[in-house]
CSV table of C-alpha atoms in Angstrom, one decimal:
chain,number,residue,atom,x,y,z
P,20,UNK,CA,24.9,-34.8,-26.1
P,21,UNK,CA,22.3,-36.0,-23.6
P,22,UNK,CA,20.4,-33.6,-21.4
P,23,UNK,CA,22.5,-34.8,-18.4
P,24,UNK,CA,25.7,-33.8,-20.3
P,25,UNK,CA,24.3,-30.4,-21.1
P,26,UNK,CA,23.2,-29.8,-17.5
P,27,UNK,CA,26.7,-30.8,-16.3
P,28,UNK,CA,28.1,-28.2,-18.7
P,29,UNK,CA,25.7,-25.6,-17.3
P,30,UNK,CA,26.8,-26.5,-13.7
P,31,UNK,CA,30.4,-26.0,-14.6
P,32,UNK,CA,29.7,-22.6,-16.2
P,33,UNK,CA,27.6,-21.6,-13.1
P,34,UNK,CA,30.6,-22.5,-10.8
P,35,UNK,CA,32.8,-20.1,-12.8
P,36,UNK,CA,30.1,-17.4,-12.8
P,37,UNK,CA,29.7,-17.6,-9.0
P,38,UNK,CA,33.4,-17.3,-8.5
P,39,UNK,CA,33.6,-14.3,-10.8
P,40,UNK,CA,30.5,-12.7,-9.2
P,41,UNK,CA,32.0,-13.1,-5.8
P,42,UNK,CA,35.2,-11.5,-7.0
P,43,UNK,CA,33.2,-8.7,-8.5
P,44,UNK,CA,31.4,-8.0,-5.2
P,45,UNK,CA,34.8,-7.9,-3.4
P,46,UNK,CA,36.0,-5.2,-5.8
P,47,UNK,CA,32.6,-3.4,-5.4
P,48,UNK,CA,33.4,-3.4,-1.7
P,49,UNK,CA,36.7,-1.6,-2.4
P,50,UNK,CA,34.9,0.9,-4.6
P,51,UNK,CA,32.5,1.6,-1.8
P,52,UNK,CA,35.4,2.3,0.6
P,53,UNK,CA,36.9,4.6,-2.0
P,54,UNK,CA,33.6,6.5,-2.5
P,55,UNK,CA,33.2,6.8,1.3
P,56,UNK,CA,36.7,8.3,1.6
P,57,UNK,CA,36.3,10.7,-1.2
P,58,UNK,CA,32.7,11.6,-0.6
P,59,UNK,CA,31.4,10.3,-3.8
P,60,UNK,CA,27.8,9.1,-4.5
P,61,UNK,CA,27.0,5.4,-5.0
P,62,UNK,CA,25.0,6.0,-8.2
P,63,UNK,CA,27.0,7.0,-11.2
P,64,UNK,CA,24.5,7.1,-14.2
P,65,UNK,CA,27.2,7.7,-16.8
P,66,UNK,CA,29.2,4.7,-15.7
P,67,UNK,CA,26.1,2.5,-15.7
P,68,UNK,CA,25.1,3.6,-19.2
P,69,UNK,CA,28.6,2.9,-20.6
P,70,UNK,CA,28.8,-0.5,-18.9
P,71,UNK,CA,25.4,-1.6,-20.2
P,72,UNK,CA,26.4,-0.5,-23.8
P,73,UNK,CA,29.7,-2.3,-23.5
P,74,UNK,CA,28.4,-5.6,-22.2
P,75,UNK,CA,25.6,-5.5,-24.7
P,76,UNK,CA,28.1,-5.1,-27.6
P,77,UNK,CA,30.3,-7.9,-26.1
P,78,UNK,CA,27.3,-10.2,-26.0
P,79,UNK,CA,26.4,-9.5,-29.6
P,80,UNK,CA,23.0,-9.4,-31.3
P,81,UNK,CA,21.7,-12.8,-30.0
P,82,UNK,CA,22.3,-12.2,-26.3
P,83,UNK,CA,22.7,-8.4,-26.1
P,84,UNK,CA,19.2,-7.7,-24.6
P,85,UNK,CA,19.5,-10.5,-22.1
P,86,UNK,CA,22.9,-9.4,-21.0
P,87,UNK,CA,21.6,-5.8,-20.4
P,88,UNK,CA,18.9,-7.2,-18.1
P,89,UNK,CA,21.4,-9.4,-16.3
P,90,UNK,CA,23.8,-6.5,-15.7
P,91,UNK,CA,21.1,-4.1,-14.7
P,92,UNK,CA,20.3,-6.6,-11.9
P,93,UNK,CA,24.0,-7.1,-11.0
P,94,UNK,CA,24.5,-3.3,-10.7
P,95,UNK,CA,21.5,-3.0,-8.4
P,96,UNK,CA,23.0,-5.8,-6.2
P,97,UNK,CA,26.3,-4.0,-6.3
P,98,UNK,CA,24.7,-0.7,-5.2
P,99,UNK,CA,22.8,-2.5,-2.5
P,100,UNK,CA,26.0,-4.0,-1.2
P,101,UNK,CA,27.7,-0.6,-1.3
P,102,UNK,CA,24.8,1.0,0.5
P,103,UNK,CA,25.4,-1.4,3.4
P,104,UNK,CA,29.0,-0.3,3.6
P,105,UNK,CA,28.5,3.4,3.3
P,106,UNK,CA,25.4,3.5,5.5
P,107,UNK,CA,25.7,0.8,8.1
P,108,UNK,CA,23.3,2.6,10.4
P,109,UNK,CA,19.9,3.7,9.4
P,110,UNK,CA,18.0,6.4,11.4
P,111,UNK,CA,14.7,5.0,10.2
P,112,UNK,CA,15.7,1.5,11.2
P,113,UNK,CA,16.6,2.8,14.6
P,114,UNK,CA,13.3,4.6,14.8
P,115,UNK,CA,11.5,1.4,13.9
P,116,UNK,CA,13.4,-0.6,16.5
P,117,UNK,CA,12.6,2.0,19.2
P,118,UNK,CA,8.9,1.8,18.3
P,119,UNK,CA,9.0,-2.0,18.4
P,120,UNK,CA,10.6,-1.8,21.8
P,121,UNK,CA,8.3,0.8,23.3
P,122,UNK,CA,5.0,-0.5,21.8
P,123,UNK,CA,2.9,-2.8,24.0
P,124,UNK,CA,3.4,-6.4,23.1
P,125,UNK,CA,-0.4,-7.0,22.5
P,126,UNK,CA,-2.6,-4.8,20.3
P,127,UNK,CA,-5.2,-3.0,22.5
P,128,UNK,CA,-8.6,-4.7,23.0
P,129,UNK,CA,-10.3,-1.3,23.6
P,130,UNK,CA,-9.6,2.2,22.6
P,131,UNK,CA,-11.4,5.4,21.5
P,132,UNK,CA,-11.6,5.1,17.7
P,133,UNK,CA,-12.7,7.5,15.0
P,134,UNK,CA,-14.8,6.2,12.1
P,135,UNK,CA,-16.5,7.9,9.2
P,136,UNK,CA,-20.3,7.4,8.9
P,137,UNK,CA,-22.8,6.0,11.4
P,138,UNK,CA,-23.6,2.7,13.0
P,139,UNK,CA,-23.7,-0.1,10.4
P,140,UNK,CA,-21.0,1.5,8.2
P,141,UNK,CA,-18.3,-0.8,6.8
P,142,UNK,CA,-15.7,1.3,8.7
P,143,UNK,CA,-17.5,0.3,11.9
P,144,UNK,CA,-17.3,-3.4,10.9
P,145,UNK,CA,-13.6,-3.0,10.3
P,146,UNK,CA,-13.2,-1.3,13.7
P,147,UNK,CA,-14.9,-4.2,15.5
P,148,UNK,CA,-12.6,-6.7,13.6
P,149,UNK,CA,-9.6,-4.8,14.9
P,150,UNK,CA,-10.8,-4.0,18.5
P,151,UNK,CA,-12.8,-6.3,20.8
P,152,UNK,CA,-14.4,-3.4,22.7
P,153,UNK,CA,-14.0,-0.1,20.8
P,154,UNK,CA,-15.5,3.2,21.9
P,155,UNK,CA,-16.5,4.6,18.5
P,156,UNK,CA,-16.8,8.3,17.6
P,157,UNK,CA,-18.5,8.9,14.3
P,158,UNK,CA,-17.7,11.7,11.9
P,159,UNK,CA,-19.3,12.9,8.7
P,160,UNK,CA,-16.2,12.6,6.5
P,161,UNK,CA,-12.5,11.4,6.4
P,162,UNK,CA,-11.3,14.9,7.4
P,163,UNK,CA,-13.2,14.5,10.6
P,164,UNK,CA,-11.4,11.2,11.3
P,165,UNK,CA,-8.0,12.6,10.7
P,166,UNK,CA,-8.7,15.8,12.7
P,167,UNK,CA,-10.1,13.7,15.7
P,168,UNK,CA,-6.9,11.7,15.9
P,169,UNK,CA,-4.7,14.7,15.3
P,170,UNK,CA,-6.3,16.7,18.1
P,171,UNK,CA,-6.2,13.8,20.5
P,172,UNK,CA,-10.0,13.2,20.7
P,173,UNK,CA,-9.4,9.6,19.5
P,174,UNK,CA,-6.2,7.6,19.7
P,175,UNK,CA,-6.9,5.7,16.5
P,176,UNK,CA,-8.8,6.2,13.2
P,177,UNK,CA,-10.3,3.7,10.7
P,178,UNK,CA,-10.1,4.6,7.0
P,179,UNK,CA,-10.7,2.7,3.7
P,180,UNK,CA,-7.5,2.5,1.6
P,181,UNK,CA,-8.5,0.2,-1.3
P,182,UNK,CA,-11.3,-1.9,-2.8
P,183,UNK,CA,-10.8,-5.1,-4.8
P,184,UNK,CA,-13.1,-3.7,-7.6
P,185,UNK,CA,-13.0,0.1,-7.4
P,186,UNK,CA,-9.3,0.3,-6.6
P,187,UNK,CA,-7.5,2.6,-4.3
P,188,UNK,CA,-9.1,5.4,-2.3
P,189,UNK,CA,-6.8,8.1,-3.5
P,190,UNK,CA,-8.0,10.9,-1.2
P,191,UNK,CA,-7.0,8.9,1.8
P,192,UNK,CA,-3.5,8.4,0.4
P,193,UNK,CA,-3.2,12.2,-0.1
P,194,UNK,CA,-4.5,12.9,3.4
P,195,UNK,CA,-2.0,10.5,4.9
P,196,UNK,CA,0.8,12.7,3.6
P,197,UNK,CA,-0.9,15.9,4.7
P,198,UNK,CA,-1.4,14.8,8.3
P,199,UNK,CA,1.8,12.8,8.7
P,200,UNK,CA,0.2,9.8,10.3
P,201,UNK,CA,1.2,6.2,10.8
P,202,UNK,CA,-0.5,2.9,10.0
P,203,UNK,CA,-0.5,0.5,13.0
P,204,UNK,CA,-2.8,-2.3,11.6
P,205,UNK,CA,-5.1,-3.2,8.7
P,206,UNK,CA,-7.9,-5.5,7.9
P,207,UNK,CA,-10.2,-6.6,5.0
P,208,UNK,CA,-14.0,-6.5,5.2
P,209,UNK,CA,-16.2,-8.4,2.8
P,210,UNK,CA,-18.4,-5.9,1.1
P,211,UNK,CA,-22.0,-6.9,0.3
P,212,UNK,CA,-24.2,-4.2,-1.1
P,213,UNK,CA,-28.0,-4.5,-0.9
P,214,UNK,CA,-30.8,-2.2,-2.1
P,215,UNK,CA,-32.7,-1.1,1.0
P,216,UNK,CA,-36.0,0.7,1.2
P,217,UNK,CA,-38.9,1.2,3.6
P,218,UNK,CA,-41.3,-1.6,4.2
P,219,UNK,CA,-43.9,-2.4,1.5
P,220,UNK,CA,-41.9,-0.4,-1.2
P,221,UNK,CA,-41.3,-2.2,-4.5
P,222,UNK,CA,-38.3,-1.8,-6.8
P,223,UNK,CA,-40.5,-0.4,-9.6
P,224,UNK,CA,-41.5,2.5,-7.2
P,225,UNK,CA,-37.9,3.7,-6.6
P,226,UNK,CA,-37.0,7.0,-8.2
P,227,UNK,CA,-33.7,7.9,-6.3
P,228,UNK,CA,-30.9,5.8,-4.8
P,229,UNK,CA,-28.4,7.1,-2.3
P,230,UNK,CA,-25.0,5.7,-1.4
P,231,UNK,CA,-21.3,6.3,-1.2
P,232,UNK,CA,-19.5,6.9,-4.6
P,233,UNK,CA,-17.4,3.7,-4.1
P,234,UNK,CA,-20.5,1.6,-3.5
P,235,UNK,CA,-22.1,3.1,-6.6
P,236,UNK,CA,-19.1,2.2,-8.7
P,237,UNK,CA,-19.1,-1.3,-7.3
P,238,UNK,CA,-22.8,-1.8,-8.2
P,239,UNK,CA,-22.6,-0.2,-11.7
P,240,UNK,CA,-24.0,-3.3,-13.6
P,241,UNK,CA,-27.0,-3.5,-11.3
P,242,UNK,CA,-27.7,0.2,-11.6
P,243,UNK,CA,-27.7,0.0,-15.4
P,244,UNK,CA,-30.8,-2.3,-15.2
P,245,UNK,CA,-32.7,0.6,-13.6
P,246,UNK,CA,-31.7,3.6,-15.9
P,247,UNK,CA,-34.4,6.0,-15.0
P,248,UNK,CA,-33.5,6.2,-11.3
P,249,UNK,CA,-31.5,9.2,-10.1
P,250,UNK,CA,-28.2,8.3,-8.3
P,251,UNK,CA,-27.2,10.6,-5.4
P,252,UNK,CA,-23.8,10.4,-3.7
P,253,UNK,CA,-23.6,10.7,0.1
P,254,UNK,CA,-20.9,10.4,2.7
P,255,UNK,CA,-21.4,6.7,3.6
P,256,UNK,CA,-23.5,3.7,2.8
P,257,UNK,CA,-24.9,3.5,6.3
P,258,UNK,CA,-25.6,7.2,6.3
P,259,UNK,CA,-27.6,6.6,3.1
P,260,UNK,CA,-29.7,3.9,4.9
P,261,UNK,CA,-30.3,6.2,7.8
P,262,UNK,CA,-31.5,9.0,5.4
P,263,UNK,CA,-33.9,6.6,3.7
P,264,UNK,CA,-35.3,5.5,7.1
P,265,UNK,CA,-35.8,9.1,8.4
P,266,UNK,CA,-37.1,10.5,5.1
P,267,UNK,CA,-40.8,11.2,4.5
P,268,UNK,CA,-40.4,9.9,0.9
P,269,UNK,CA,-41.3,6.3,0.0
P,270,UNK,CA,-39.7,6.4,-3.5
P,271,UNK,CA,-36.0,6.3,-2.3
P,272,UNK,CA,-33.6,3.5,-1.5
P,273,UNK,CA,-30.0,3.1,-0.3
P,274,UNK,CA,-27.1,0.8,-1.3
P,275,UNK,CA,-26.0,-0.4,2.0
P,276,UNK,CA,-25.0,-3.4,4.1
P,277,UNK,CA,-27.3,-6.0,5.5
P,278,UNK,CA,-26.6,-4.8,9.0
P,279,UNK,CA,-28.5,-1.7,8.2
P,280,UNK,CA,-31.8,-3.6,7.6
P,281,UNK,CA,-32.4,-4.2,11.3
P,282,UNK,CA,-30.6,-1.1,12.5
P,283,UNK,CA,-32.9,1.3,10.6
P,284,UNK,CA,-36.0,-0.9,10.2
P,285,UNK,CA,-35.7,-1.2,6.4
P,286,UNK,CA,-36.4,-3.9,3.9
P,287,UNK,CA,-34.1,-5.5,1.3
P,288,UNK,CA,-35.6,-5.3,-2.1
P,289,UNK,CA,-32.5,-6.5,-4.0
P,290,UNK,CA,-29.7,-8.4,-2.3
P,291,UNK,CA,-26.0,-8.7,-3.1
P,292,UNK,CA,-26.1,-6.3,-6.1
P,293,UNK,CA,-22.4,-5.6,-6.3
P,294,UNK,CA,-20.7,-6.5,-9.6
P,295,UNK,CA,-18.5,-9.2,-8.0
P,296,UNK,CA,-19.1,-11.6,-5.2
P,297,UNK,CA,-15.4,-11.4,-4.4
P,298,UNK,CA,-15.6,-7.8,-3.2
P,299,UNK,CA,-13.4,-6.7,-0.3
P,300,UNK,CA,-12.4,-3.3,1.1
P,301,UNK,CA,-9.1,-3.0,2.9
P,302,UNK,CA,-9.1,-0.6,5.9
P,303,UNK,CA,-6.2,0.8,7.8
P,304,UNK,CA,-5.9,1.8,11.4
P,305,UNK,CA,-4.0,5.1,11.8
P,306,UNK,CA,-2.3,6.7,14.8
P,307,UNK,CA,-0.2,9.9,15.5
P,308,UNK,CA,2.4,7.7,17.1
P,309,UNK,CA,4.5,5.1,15.4
P,310,UNK,CA,3.5,1.8,16.9
P,311,UNK,CA,4.9,-1.5,15.8
P,312,UNK,CA,3.6,-4.7,17.3
P,313,UNK,CA,5.4,-8.1,17.4
P,314,UNK,CA,4.8,-10.1,14.2
P,315,UNK,CA,4.4,-7.0,12.0
P,316,UNK,CA,5.2,-8.1,8.4
P,317,UNK,CA,3.7,-5.5,6.1
P,318,UNK,CA,5.3,-2.1,5.4
P,319,UNK,CA,3.9,0.9,3.7
P,320,UNK,CA,6.1,3.7,2.2
P,321,UNK,CA,5.9,6.6,-0.2
P,322,UNK,CA,8.7,7.7,-2.5
P,323,UNK,CA,9.4,10.4,-5.0
P,324,UNK,CA,11.9,9.4,-7.7
P,325,UNK,CA,13.9,11.7,-10.0
P,326,UNK,CA,12.0,12.6,-13.2
P,327,UNK,CA,14.3,10.6,-15.4
P,328,UNK,CA,13.9,7.4,-17.5
P,329,UNK,CA,14.5,4.2,-15.4
P,330,UNK,CA,14.1,5.9,-12.0
P,331,UNK,CA,11.1,3.8,-11.0
P,332,UNK,CA,12.7,0.6,-12.3
P,333,UNK,CA,15.8,1.4,-10.2
P,334,UNK,CA,13.6,1.4,-7.1
P,335,UNK,CA,11.6,-1.7,-8.0
P,336,UNK,CA,14.9,-3.6,-8.8
P,337,UNK,CA,16.0,-3.0,-5.2
P,338,UNK,CA,13.1,-5.1,-3.9
P,339,UNK,CA,14.1,-7.8,-6.4
P,340,UNK,CA,17.8,-7.6,-5.3
P,341,UNK,CA,16.8,-8.1,-1.7
P,342,UNK,CA,14.2,-10.8,-2.4
P,343,UNK,CA,11.3,-8.8,-1.0
P,344,UNK,CA,7.8,-9.3,-2.2
P,345,UNK,CA,6.0,-6.2,-3.4
P,346,UNK,CA,2.3,-6.3,-2.5
P,347,UNK,CA,1.2,-3.0,-4.0
P,348,UNK,CA,2.3,-0.1,-6.1
P,349,UNK,CA,0.1,3.1,-6.4
P,350,UNK,CA,1.0,6.3,-8.2
P,351,UNK,CA,-0.3,9.8,-7.3
P,352,UNK,CA,0.4,13.1,-9.1
P,353,UNK,CA,2.5,15.6,-7.2
P,354,UNK,CA,0.6,18.9,-6.8
P,355,UNK,CA,2.3,21.7,-8.7
P,356,UNK,CA,4.6,19.4,-10.7
P,357,UNK,CA,3.5,18.6,-14.2
P,358,UNK,CA,3.5,14.8,-15.0
P,359,UNK,CA,5.5,13.9,-11.9
P,360,UNK,CA,4.3,11.4,-9.4
P,361,UNK,CA,4.8,10.0,-6.0
P,362,UNK,CA,4.6,6.2,-5.6
P,363,UNK,CA,3.1,4.2,-2.7
P,364,UNK,CA,4.5,0.8,-2.0
P,365,UNK,CA,3.4,-2.0,0.3
P,366,UNK,CA,6.0,-4.8,0.7
P,367,UNK,CA,6.2,-7.9,2.7
P,368,UNK,CA,9.0,-8.4,5.3
P,369,UNK,CA,9.1,-9.2,8.9
P,370,UNK,CA,10.1,-6.3,11.1
P,371,UNK,CA,12.8,-8.6,12.5
P,372,UNK,CA,14.2,-9.4,9.0
P,373,UNK,CA,17.6,-7.6,8.3
P,374,UNK,CA,16.4,-7.1,4.7
P,375,UNK,CA,13.6,-4.8,6.1
P,376,UNK,CA,16.3,-2.5,7.6
P,377,UNK,CA,18.4,-2.7,4.4
P,378,UNK,CA,15.5,-1.6,2.3
P,379,UNK,CA,14.6,1.4,4.5
P,380,UNK,CA,18.3,2.5,4.5
P,381,UNK,CA,18.7,2.2,0.8
P,382,UNK,CA,15.5,4.1,0.0
P,383,UNK,CA,15.9,6.9,2.4
P,384,UNK,CA,19.4,7.6,0.9
P,385,UNK,CA,18.7,7.1,-2.8
P,386,UNK,CA,15.4,8.8,-3.7
P,387,UNK,CA,14.3,12.4,-3.9
P,388,UNK,CA,11.5,12.0,-1.3
P,389,UNK,CA,10.7,9.3,1.2
P,390,UNK,CA,8.0,8.7,3.7
P,391,UNK,CA,7.7,5.7,6.0
P,392,UNK,CA,4.0,5.0,7.1
P,393,UNK,CA,4.7,2.1,9.4
P,394,UNK,CA,5.1,-1.7,9.7
P,395,UNK,CA,2.1,-3.6,10.8
P,396,UNK,CA,0.0,-6.8,10.6
P,397,UNK,CA,-3.1,-7.4,8.6
P,398,UNK,CA,-6.1,-9.0,10.3
P,399,UNK,CA,-7.9,-11.3,7.9
């Protein structure tokens, strides 16, 4: 047979499969109606296990594994379909729609914004990318940023959430849960670390280097070349530069941004010392209130799944079933629960997309714990 003949045969099989799949979904709709009437849950783990074993046996040794994967996907589609019937209205979707309606149509040009560090910090750079004319209040640590927004001293706060080299900033994830805040916008800042010292100081004279722990991680290869130098962690890269400028010592340096050279009258004795030239930090803008601006297309959520095999796969398969692009998955241990985790997801979907609402509805009704952080745009 020619390839054309074989493809024609495939087309005929596909036509039969589509007709049978459509019929299966119609029956699934009837099952949803029965479950709704009798108060039964959508998920029936025993039924799913039996079905997967049965179809795998029917397929035989050659296609058994493939058939199990296929039917796992079909069952997720079926459950998604049933969710739409049993839960046609989503409280979270209604909350998001209300926020979209009540939020100003344009992101504010100016606001009082909390940042960690001092002038010249990367958080300040992120702030000026998001706001044209921000009034910045600086705090020593991330707790200060959260507390300032929580107490109403600032309307917004800027926090780092992940770095392309060092990974996620786990403490910020944990604090987002603790303070029950929302993300209203995000941006990426190109990170360029430089070794800064006082004028006329040479690299060979440096005995101690100050910087933030993330910056130290991002410059690990460079720091290996100067092994006898003490490394000291401080709150912020710009704070490190300021400490060097104000110190009486001439044998210290800071890993900091180029902006701090002029700000604190320092000299660059080694430039761009980060391990990778493609080094970016992603910052989020947080608020007490849920604000969703037109064009928002990135959503951040947190879920807790049941501590059973396949629970996480069940969640991930929902994104696949709805055709939504997962941008990030991050796990964090749950305090007081051994080897159990919460999972943070970022996914791509326009706030106007009906799949956005379907996903929120499915998750809030099918997992042990769920938290919606917001839907927002990322400024590049």
